[in-house]
């Protein structure tokens, strides 16, 4: 038996990829452990979207030198986006590293394991237990070329998985107990497989027996077609929460980022979504090299107008090889200042959004006897207890922090 410790950094795509890589390891007799000192192998699945994420993964790898010295038979696999970016240079810098498996090569992970000669001959994989909510990857890569973003170079262009395989994966997970399916892709709503559009895929997944709710992340504003909007309006199983990255509130900066939309178009899209009952969260980058005080003020005013449920705010991080990395950086103190102003605003507005839910009715998937997540992604505490996995309709009577208190 081979005990594997898995450390995943980054987005939900990476969580799903770690699961997939573990399947291949399980076919070679591996079981999971959450105790590093008891592990025979470590799988580090990495992120490189910002320097900080990459740094964390590398410093974990650095700390494993001692772990490996304690027992040189131990195996270290460094996988994912940072592995793709840094490539062979890693093995030079960390000679105790056994396998580098870049994000582009995930389809060949099984062969990579075999080629290493470190694992047993593969047998049947053993799928991990499925929770109430399950990820299903539907596409990989990205065809956009946002000027700040490293993702297209480490994950490559879009490839969509066949719809039949996606439906089979979702059906298997629903049968194993998942009530909620989260469809994943870097630009998930750009999905297309022959005649199957993203909108029709959403409908088909929602029709699988046992599936009560379908979520997806992350969509791109340009692919929010009328067909998708209509599907959302007509299908109550599609969650009323959409994470839609805006990145900046200034049309000028959006152009320099090559996002492909204006501030006005973004606002138009989210208003249509909000009219369909959706809550919107977003990603925002502060301190893009060309961002002026006025551009930043426009980001602040967009946050005021948009009524986001949440906004994940990041300081711009130059990524080698991207067009924006050639530009002159803004001073760090400006980035710090803008980030802190933005974070304060976002927090205040999120509070107001929670307060506005008082009196509304929420559809809640119970994750604990008294607690669950609503279609709009609010955490909800219910007055009476319910079986885990049940869908409960209840009315909000109070909001405290990021929790809604409801009565059924
Ligand atoms: N610097 C800062 N944030 C970035 N993101 C992507 N690239 C960068 C970068 N170079 C953010 C975007 C994206 C999220 C996943 O990470 O906001 O939506
Ligand atoms: Fe990066 Fe832009 Fe593609 Fe998102 S859409 S992964 S930000 S290039």
Short mmCIF file of C-alpha atoms in Angstrom, two decimals, residues 221-222 224-226 229 233 244 246 261-276 280 302 305-306:
data_model
loop_
_atom_site.label_atom_id
_atom_site.label_comp_id
_atom_site.label_asym_id
_atom_site.label_seq_id
_atom_site.Cartn_x
_atom_site.Cartn_y
_atom_site.Cartn_z
CA UNK A 221 -18.77 37.83 -19.77
CA UNK A 222 -18.47 37.56 -23.57
CA UNK A 224 -23.10 35.08 -21.61
CA UNK A 225 -25.32 34.62 -24.66
CA UNK A 226 -29.07 35.23 -24.78
CA UNK A 229 -29.61 33.73 -20.08
CA UNK A 233 -34.33 32.01 -16.36
CA UNK A 244 -18.20 36.51 -13.21
CA UNK A 246 -14.70 41.71 -14.20
CA UNK A 261 -15.74 43.95 -23.22
CA UNK A 262 -16.42 47.41 -21.85
CA UNK A 263 -17.57 48.43 -18.39
CA UNK A 264 -21.04 49.09 -19.86
CA UNK A 265 -21.31 45.67 -21.48
CA UNK A 266 -20.31 43.97 -18.23
CA UNK A 267 -22.91 45.97 -16.28
CA UNK A 268 -25.54 45.13 -18.89
CA UNK A 269 -24.78 41.39 -18.56
CA UNK A 270 -24.95 41.36 -14.79
CA UNK A 271 -28.15 43.41 -14.70
CA UNK A 272 -29.79 40.79 -16.91
CA UNK A 273 -28.49 38.07 -14.58
CA UNK A 274 -29.64 39.93 -11.49
CA UNK A 275 -33.09 40.36 -13.08
CA UNK A 276 -33.15 36.55 -13.33
CA UNK A 280 -22.93 38.00 -8.71
CA UNK A 302 -18.39 49.81 -10.63
CA UNK A 305 -23.14 49.97 -9.06
CA UNK A 306 -22.81 46.22 -9.41
#
